[in-house]
PDB file of N, CA and C in Angstrom:
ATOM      1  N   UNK A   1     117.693 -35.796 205.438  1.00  0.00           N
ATOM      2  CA  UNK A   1     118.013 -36.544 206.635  1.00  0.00           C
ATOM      3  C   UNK A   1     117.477 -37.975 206.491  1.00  0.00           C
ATOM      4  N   UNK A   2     118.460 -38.763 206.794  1.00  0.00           N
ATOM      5  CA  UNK A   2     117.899 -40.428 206.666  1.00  0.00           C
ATOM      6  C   UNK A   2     117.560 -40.874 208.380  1.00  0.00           C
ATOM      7  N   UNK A   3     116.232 -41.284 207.891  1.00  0.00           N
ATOM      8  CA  UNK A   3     116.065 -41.568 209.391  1.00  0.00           C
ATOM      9  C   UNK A   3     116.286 -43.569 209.677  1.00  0.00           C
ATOM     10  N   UNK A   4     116.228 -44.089 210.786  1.00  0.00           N
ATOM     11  CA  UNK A   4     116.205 -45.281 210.600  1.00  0.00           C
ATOM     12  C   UNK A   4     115.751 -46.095 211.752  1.00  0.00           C
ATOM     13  N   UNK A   5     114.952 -47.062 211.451  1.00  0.00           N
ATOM     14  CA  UNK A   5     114.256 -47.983 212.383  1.00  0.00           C
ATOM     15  C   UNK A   5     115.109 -49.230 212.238  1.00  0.00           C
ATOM     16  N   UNK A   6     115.448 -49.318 214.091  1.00  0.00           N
ATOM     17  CA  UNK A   6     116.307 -50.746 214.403  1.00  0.00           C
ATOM     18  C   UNK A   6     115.009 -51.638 214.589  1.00  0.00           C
ATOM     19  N   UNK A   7     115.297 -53.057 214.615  1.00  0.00           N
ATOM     20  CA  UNK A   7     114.755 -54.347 215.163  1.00  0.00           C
ATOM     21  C   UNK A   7     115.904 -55.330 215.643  1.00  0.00           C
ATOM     22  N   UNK A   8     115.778 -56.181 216.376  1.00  0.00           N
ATOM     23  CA  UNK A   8     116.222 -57.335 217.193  1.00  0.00           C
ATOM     24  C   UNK A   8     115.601 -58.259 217.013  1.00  0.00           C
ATOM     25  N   UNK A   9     116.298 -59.189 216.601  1.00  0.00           N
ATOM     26  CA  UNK A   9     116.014 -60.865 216.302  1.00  0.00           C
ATOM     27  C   UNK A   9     116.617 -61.587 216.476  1.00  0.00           C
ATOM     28  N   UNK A  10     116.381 -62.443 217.686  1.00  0.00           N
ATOM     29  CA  UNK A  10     117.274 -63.766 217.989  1.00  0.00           C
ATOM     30  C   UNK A  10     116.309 -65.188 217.885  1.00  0.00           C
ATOM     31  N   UNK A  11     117.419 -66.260 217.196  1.00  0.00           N
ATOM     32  CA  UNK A  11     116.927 -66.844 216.514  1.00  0.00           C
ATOM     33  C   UNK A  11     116.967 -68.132 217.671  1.00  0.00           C
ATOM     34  N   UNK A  12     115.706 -68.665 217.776  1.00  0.00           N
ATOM     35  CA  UNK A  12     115.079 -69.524 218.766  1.00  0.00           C
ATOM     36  C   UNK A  12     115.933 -71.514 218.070  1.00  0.00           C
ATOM     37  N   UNK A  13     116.273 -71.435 217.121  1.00  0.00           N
ATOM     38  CA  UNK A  13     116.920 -72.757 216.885  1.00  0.00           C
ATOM     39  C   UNK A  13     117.649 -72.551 216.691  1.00  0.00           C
ATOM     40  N   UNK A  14     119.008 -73.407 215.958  1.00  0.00           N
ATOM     41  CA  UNK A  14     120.429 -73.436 215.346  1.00  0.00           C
ATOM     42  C   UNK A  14     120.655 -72.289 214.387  1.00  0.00           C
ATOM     43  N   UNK A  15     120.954 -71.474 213.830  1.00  0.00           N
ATOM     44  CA  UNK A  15     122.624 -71.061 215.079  1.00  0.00           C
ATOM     45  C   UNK A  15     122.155 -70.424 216.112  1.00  0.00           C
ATOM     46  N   UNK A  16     121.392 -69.792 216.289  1.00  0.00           N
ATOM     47  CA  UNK A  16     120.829 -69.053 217.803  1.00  0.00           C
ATOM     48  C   UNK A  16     121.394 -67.505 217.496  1.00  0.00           C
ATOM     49  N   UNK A  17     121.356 -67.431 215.946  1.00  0.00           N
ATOM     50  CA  UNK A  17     121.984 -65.910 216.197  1.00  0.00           C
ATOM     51  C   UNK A  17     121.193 -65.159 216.668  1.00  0.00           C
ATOM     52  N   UNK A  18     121.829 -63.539 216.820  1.00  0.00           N
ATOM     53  CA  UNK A  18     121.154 -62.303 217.509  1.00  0.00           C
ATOM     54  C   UNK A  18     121.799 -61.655 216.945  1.00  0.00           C
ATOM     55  N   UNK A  19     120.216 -60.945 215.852  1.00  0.00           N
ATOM     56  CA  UNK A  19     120.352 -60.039 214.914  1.00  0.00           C
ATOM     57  C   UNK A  19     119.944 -58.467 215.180  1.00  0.00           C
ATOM     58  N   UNK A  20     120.456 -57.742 214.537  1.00  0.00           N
ATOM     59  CA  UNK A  20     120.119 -56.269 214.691  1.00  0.00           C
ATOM     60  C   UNK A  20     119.771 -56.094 213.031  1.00  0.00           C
ATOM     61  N   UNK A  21     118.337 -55.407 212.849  1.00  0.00           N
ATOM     62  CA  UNK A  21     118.074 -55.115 211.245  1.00  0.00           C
ATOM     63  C   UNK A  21     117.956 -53.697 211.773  1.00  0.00           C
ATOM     64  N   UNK A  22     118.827 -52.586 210.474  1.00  0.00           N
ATOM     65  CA  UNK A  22     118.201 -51.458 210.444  1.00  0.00           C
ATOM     66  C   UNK A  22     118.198 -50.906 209.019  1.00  0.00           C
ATOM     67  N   UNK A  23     116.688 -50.567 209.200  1.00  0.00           N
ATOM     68  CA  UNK A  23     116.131 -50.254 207.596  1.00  0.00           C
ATOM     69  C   UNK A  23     116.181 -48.514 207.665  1.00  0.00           C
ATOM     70  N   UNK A  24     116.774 -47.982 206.666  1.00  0.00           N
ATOM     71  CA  UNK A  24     116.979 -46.495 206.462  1.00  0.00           C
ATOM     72  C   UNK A  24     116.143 -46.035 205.598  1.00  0.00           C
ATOM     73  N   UNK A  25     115.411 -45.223 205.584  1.00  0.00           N
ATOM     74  CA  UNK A  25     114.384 -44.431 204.706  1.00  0.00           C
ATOM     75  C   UNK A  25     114.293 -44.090 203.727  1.00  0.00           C
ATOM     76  N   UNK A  26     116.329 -44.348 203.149  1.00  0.00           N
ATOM     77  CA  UNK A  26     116.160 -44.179 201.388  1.00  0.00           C
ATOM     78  C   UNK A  26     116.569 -45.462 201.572  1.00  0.00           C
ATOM     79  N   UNK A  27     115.769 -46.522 201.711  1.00  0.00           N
ATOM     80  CA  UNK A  27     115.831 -48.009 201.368  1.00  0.00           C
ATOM     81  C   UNK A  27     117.047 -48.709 201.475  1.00  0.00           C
ATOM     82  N   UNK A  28     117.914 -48.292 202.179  1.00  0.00           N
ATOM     83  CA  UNK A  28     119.187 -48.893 202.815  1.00  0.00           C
ATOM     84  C   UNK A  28     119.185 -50.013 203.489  1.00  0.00           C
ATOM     85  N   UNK A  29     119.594 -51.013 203.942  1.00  0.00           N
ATOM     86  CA  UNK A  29     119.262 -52.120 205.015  1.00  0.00           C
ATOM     87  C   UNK A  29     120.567 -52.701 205.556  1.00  0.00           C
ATOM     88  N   UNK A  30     120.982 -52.601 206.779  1.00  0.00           N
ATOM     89  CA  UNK A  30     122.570 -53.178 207.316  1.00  0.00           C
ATOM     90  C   UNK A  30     121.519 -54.475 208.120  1.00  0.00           C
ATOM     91  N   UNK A  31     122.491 -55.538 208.159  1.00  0.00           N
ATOM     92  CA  UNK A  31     122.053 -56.742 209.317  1.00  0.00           C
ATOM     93  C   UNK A  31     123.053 -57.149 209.733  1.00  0.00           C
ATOM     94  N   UNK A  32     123.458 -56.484 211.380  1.00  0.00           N
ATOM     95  CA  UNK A  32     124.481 -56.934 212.427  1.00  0.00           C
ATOM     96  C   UNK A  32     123.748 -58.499 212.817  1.00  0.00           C
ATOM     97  N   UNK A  33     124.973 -58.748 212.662  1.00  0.00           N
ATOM     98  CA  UNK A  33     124.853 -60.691 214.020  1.00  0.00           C
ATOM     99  C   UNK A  33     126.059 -59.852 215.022  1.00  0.00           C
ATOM    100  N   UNK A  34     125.042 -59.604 216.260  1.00  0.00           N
ATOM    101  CA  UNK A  34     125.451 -59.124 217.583  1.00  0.00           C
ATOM    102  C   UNK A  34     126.489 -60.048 218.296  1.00  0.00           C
ATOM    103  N   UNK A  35     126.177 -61.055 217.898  1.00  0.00           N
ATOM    104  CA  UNK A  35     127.583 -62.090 218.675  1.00  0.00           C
ATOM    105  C   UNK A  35     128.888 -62.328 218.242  1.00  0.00           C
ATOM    106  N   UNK A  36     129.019 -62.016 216.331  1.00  0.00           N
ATOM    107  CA  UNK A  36     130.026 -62.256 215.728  1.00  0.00           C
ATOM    108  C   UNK A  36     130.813 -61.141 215.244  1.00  0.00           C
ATOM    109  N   UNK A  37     129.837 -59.294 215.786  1.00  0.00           N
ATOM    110  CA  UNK A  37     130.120 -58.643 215.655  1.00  0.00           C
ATOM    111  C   UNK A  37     130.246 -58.428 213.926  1.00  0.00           C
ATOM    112  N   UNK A  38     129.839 -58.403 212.933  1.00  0.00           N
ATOM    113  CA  UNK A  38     129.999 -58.275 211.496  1.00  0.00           C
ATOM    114  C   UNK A  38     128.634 -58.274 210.875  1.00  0.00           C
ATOM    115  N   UNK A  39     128.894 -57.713 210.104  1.00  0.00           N
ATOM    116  CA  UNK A  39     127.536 -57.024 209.070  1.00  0.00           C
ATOM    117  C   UNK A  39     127.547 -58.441 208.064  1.00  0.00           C
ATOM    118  N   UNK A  40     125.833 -59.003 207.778  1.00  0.00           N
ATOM    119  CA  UNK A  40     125.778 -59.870 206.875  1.00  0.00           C
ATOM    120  C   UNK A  40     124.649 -59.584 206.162  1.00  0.00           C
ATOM    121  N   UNK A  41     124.507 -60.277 204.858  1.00  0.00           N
ATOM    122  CA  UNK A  41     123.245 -59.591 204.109  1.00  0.00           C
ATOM    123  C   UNK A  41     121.934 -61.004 204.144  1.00  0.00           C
ATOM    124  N   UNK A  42     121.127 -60.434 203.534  1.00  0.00           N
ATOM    125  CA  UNK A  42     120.094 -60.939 203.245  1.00  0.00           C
ATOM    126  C   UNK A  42     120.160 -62.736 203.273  1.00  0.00           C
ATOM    127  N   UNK A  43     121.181 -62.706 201.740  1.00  0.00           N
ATOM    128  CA  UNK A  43     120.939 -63.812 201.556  1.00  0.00           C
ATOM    129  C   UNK A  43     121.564 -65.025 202.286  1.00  0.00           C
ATOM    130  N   UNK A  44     122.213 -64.440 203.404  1.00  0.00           N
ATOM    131  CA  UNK A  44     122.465 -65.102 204.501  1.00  0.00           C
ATOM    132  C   UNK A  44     121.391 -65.632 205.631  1.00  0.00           C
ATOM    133  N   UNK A  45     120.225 -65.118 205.627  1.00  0.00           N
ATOM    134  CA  UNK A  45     119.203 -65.672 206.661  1.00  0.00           C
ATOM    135  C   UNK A  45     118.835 -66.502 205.963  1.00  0.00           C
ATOM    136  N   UNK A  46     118.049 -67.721 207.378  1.00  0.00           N
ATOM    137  CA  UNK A  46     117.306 -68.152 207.054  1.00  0.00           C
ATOM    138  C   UNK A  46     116.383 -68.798 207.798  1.00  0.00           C
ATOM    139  N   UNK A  47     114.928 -69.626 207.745  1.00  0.00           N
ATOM    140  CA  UNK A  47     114.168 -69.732 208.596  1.00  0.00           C
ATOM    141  C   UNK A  47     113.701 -68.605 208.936  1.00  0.00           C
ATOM    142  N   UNK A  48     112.997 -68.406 210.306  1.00  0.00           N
ATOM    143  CA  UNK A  48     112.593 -67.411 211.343  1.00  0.00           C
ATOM    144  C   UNK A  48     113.147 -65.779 210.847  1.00  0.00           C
ATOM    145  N   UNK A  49     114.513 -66.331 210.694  1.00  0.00           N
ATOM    146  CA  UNK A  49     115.107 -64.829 210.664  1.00  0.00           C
ATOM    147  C   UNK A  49     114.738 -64.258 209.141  1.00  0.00           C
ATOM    148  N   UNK A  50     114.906 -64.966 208.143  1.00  0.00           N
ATOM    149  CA  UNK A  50     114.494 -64.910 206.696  1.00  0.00           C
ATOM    150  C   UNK A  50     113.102 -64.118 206.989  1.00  0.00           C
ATOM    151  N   UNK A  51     111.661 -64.753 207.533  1.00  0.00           N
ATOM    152  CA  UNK A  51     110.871 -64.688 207.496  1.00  0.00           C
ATOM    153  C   UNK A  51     110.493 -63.147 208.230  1.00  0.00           C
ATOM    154  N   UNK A  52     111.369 -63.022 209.164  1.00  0.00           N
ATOM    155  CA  UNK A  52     111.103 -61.734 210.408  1.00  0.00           C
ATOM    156  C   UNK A  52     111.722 -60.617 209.275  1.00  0.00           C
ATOM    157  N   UNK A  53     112.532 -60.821 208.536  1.00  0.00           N
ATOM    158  CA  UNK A  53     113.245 -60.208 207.453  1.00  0.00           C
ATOM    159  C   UNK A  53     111.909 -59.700 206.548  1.00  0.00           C
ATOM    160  N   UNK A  54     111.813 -60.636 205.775  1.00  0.00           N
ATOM    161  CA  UNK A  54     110.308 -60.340 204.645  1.00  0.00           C
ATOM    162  C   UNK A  54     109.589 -59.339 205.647  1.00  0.00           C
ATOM    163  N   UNK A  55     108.609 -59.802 206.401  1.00  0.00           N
ATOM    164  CA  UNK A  55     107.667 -59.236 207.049  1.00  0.00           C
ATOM    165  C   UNK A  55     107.753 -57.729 207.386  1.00  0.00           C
ATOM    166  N   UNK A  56     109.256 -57.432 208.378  1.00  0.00           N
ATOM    167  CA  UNK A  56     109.647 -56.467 208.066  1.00  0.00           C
ATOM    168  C   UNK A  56     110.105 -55.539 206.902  1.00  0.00           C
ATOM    169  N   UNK A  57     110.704 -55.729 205.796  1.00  0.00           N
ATOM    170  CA  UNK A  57     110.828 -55.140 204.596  1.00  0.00           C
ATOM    171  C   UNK A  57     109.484 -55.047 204.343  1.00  0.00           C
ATOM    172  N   UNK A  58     108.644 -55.732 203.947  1.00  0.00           N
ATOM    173  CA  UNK A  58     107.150 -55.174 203.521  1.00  0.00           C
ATOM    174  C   UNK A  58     106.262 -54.135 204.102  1.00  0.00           C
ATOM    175  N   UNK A  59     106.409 -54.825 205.117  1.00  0.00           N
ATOM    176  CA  UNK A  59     105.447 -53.798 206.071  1.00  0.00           C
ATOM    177  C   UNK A  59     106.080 -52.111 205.807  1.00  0.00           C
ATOM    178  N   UNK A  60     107.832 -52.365 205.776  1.00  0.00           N
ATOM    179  CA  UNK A  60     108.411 -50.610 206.034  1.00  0.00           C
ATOM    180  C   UNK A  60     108.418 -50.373 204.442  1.00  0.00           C
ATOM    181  N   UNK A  61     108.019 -51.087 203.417  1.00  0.00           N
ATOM    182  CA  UNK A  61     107.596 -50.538 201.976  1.00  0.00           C
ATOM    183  C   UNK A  61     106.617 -50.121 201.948  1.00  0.00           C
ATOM    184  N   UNK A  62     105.137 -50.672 202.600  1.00  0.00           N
ATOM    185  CA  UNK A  62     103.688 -50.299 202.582  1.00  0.00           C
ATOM    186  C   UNK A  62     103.681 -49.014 203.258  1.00  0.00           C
ATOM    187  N   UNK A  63     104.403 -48.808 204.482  1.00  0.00           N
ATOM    188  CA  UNK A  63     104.418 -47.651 205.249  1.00  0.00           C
ATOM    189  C   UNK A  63     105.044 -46.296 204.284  1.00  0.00           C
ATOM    190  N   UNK A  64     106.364 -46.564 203.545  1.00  0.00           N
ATOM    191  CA  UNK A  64     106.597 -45.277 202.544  1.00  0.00           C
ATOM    192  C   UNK A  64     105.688 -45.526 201.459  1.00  0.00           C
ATOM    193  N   UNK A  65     105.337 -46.460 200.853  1.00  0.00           N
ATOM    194  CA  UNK A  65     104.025 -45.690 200.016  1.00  0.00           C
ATOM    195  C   UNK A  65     102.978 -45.407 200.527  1.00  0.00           C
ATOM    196  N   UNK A  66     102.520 -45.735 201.581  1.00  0.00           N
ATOM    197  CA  UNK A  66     101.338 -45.128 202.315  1.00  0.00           C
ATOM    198  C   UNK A  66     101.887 -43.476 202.375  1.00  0.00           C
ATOM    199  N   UNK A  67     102.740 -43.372 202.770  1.00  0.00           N
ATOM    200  CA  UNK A  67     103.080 -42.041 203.088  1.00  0.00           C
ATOM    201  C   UNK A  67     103.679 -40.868 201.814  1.00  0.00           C
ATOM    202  N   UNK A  68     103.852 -41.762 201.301  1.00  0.00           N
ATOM    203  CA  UNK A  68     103.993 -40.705 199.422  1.00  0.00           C
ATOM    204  C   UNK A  68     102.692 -40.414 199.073  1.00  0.00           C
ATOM    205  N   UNK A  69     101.850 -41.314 198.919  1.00  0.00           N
ATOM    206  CA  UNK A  69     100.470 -41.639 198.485  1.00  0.00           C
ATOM    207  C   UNK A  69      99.776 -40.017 199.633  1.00  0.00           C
ATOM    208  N   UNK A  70      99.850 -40.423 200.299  1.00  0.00           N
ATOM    209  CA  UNK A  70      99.172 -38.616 201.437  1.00  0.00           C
ATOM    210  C   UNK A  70      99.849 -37.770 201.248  1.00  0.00           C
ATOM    211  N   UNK A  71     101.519 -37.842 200.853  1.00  0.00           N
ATOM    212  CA  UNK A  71     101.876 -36.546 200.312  1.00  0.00           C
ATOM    213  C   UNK A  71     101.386 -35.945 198.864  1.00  0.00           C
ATOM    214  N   UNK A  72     101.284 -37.118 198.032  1.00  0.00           N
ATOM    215  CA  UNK A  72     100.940 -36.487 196.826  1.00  0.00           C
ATOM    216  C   UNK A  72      99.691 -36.534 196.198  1.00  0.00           C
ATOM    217  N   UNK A  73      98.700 -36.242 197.033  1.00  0.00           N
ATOM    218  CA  UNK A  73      97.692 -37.022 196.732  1.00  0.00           C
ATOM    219  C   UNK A  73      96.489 -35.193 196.881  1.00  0.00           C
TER     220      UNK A  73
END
């Protein structure tokens, strides 16, 4: 079973998008822009959203190896 954690990010300067990130548990990642209705990737952010991007991907990498690491440990 793939589980998956949404986030929301709207972007406080130019373009002002409003993003939906959802990261899936076998390392999947979709990024809706809620206004234009269409799926865009990565190397499409930037600024704020780039950055809310990183932060998030890391943090939900540290969290599955934290959690392999107690399973196999």
């Amino acid at each position: 079973m793939t589980n998956c954690e949404n986030y929301r990010f709207i972007e406080n300067h130019r373009p002002f998008r409003d993003l939906t990130f959802k990261f899936y548990s076998n390392g999947a990642l979709t990024i809706i822009d809620n206004s234009a209705d269409e799926v865009i990737s990565p190397r499409d952010l930037k600024g704020a959203s780039y950055d809310f991007y990183v932060k998030k991907r890391l943090a939900f990498i540290k969290q599955d190896l934290t959690a392999k690491m107690k399973k196999y440990a």
